[in-house]
Amino acid sequence: MMFDEKKQKTARTLSKRATSFLWYQMFIDVLKKLPQMDQAKIDMLKTCEDYYCFNKQQLSKIEQFRTSYTINEVIRWFTLDSFVYRLL
């Protein structure tokens, strides 16, 4: 047999992982380059507050986001276990 099927599966898996990694990197780059729009942020936070109205922990994180978020922290907010991460 010319091609070993087990090795081919490994190559496909690696390829999927590499693709996912590259997509994630490009996604983060796009997020960093998006202009900050105050009204969009206000609308998003209001929607999140309505959704999490009975979840004190998430409401606290929403308030923390409202008062401390900067464009330099976009990766941190999208990787924390919080309402921002759950939006994705």
XYZ file of C-alpha atoms in Angstrom, residues 12-85:
74
model
C -5.679 15.761 8.192
C -5.987 16.418 11.919
C -2.861 18.553 11.883
C -4.208 20.418 8.903
C -7.497 21.129 10.726
C -5.600 22.340 13.776
C -3.369 24.559 11.682
C -6.412 25.984 9.914
C -8.162 26.653 13.222
C -5.066 28.337 14.608
C -4.683 30.578 11.571
C -8.388 31.460 11.582
C -8.198 32.369 15.268
C -5.145 34.570 14.701
C -6.838 36.383 11.822
C -10.004 36.819 13.901
C -8.022 38.433 16.726
C -6.267 40.748 14.249
C -9.616 41.850 12.828
C -11.016 42.475 16.310
C -8.044 44.658 17.165
C -8.515 46.730 14.008
C -12.234 47.342 14.412
C -13.043 50.911 15.353
C -14.441 51.380 18.803
C -18.044 52.427 18.565
C -19.466 53.724 21.815
C -23.117 53.201 20.900
C -22.478 49.613 19.761
C -20.776 48.921 23.095
C -23.687 50.452 25.021
C -26.211 48.401 23.035
C -24.224 45.185 23.470
C -23.888 45.679 27.229
C -27.590 46.477 27.610
C -28.499 43.295 25.726
C -26.104 41.270 27.882
C -27.518 42.811 31.077
C -31.033 41.884 29.976
C -29.942 38.332 29.173
C -28.003 37.846 32.437
C -30.407 39.816 34.661
C -30.565 36.972 37.233
C -26.858 36.081 37.126
C -24.983 38.296 39.604
C -21.589 36.924 38.602
C -22.050 37.786 34.922
C -23.594 41.161 35.778
C -20.485 41.938 37.796
C -18.299 41.006 34.829
C -20.423 43.165 32.534
C -19.892 46.134 34.854
C -16.171 45.406 35.011
C -16.090 45.325 31.208
C -18.011 48.607 31.015
C -15.551 50.416 33.287
C -12.225 48.850 32.377
C -12.277 47.546 28.778
C -9.694 48.960 26.393
C -8.800 47.887 22.873
C -5.514 46.502 24.209
C -7.444 43.947 26.290
C -9.558 42.471 23.514
C -7.806 39.087 23.617
C -8.108 38.848 27.386
C -11.846 39.554 27.318
C -12.488 37.087 24.509
C -10.643 34.309 26.342
C -12.015 34.813 29.862
C -14.901 32.625 30.943
C -17.356 35.494 30.830
C -20.269 36.902 28.891
C -17.964 38.155 26.101
C -16.547 34.686 25.462
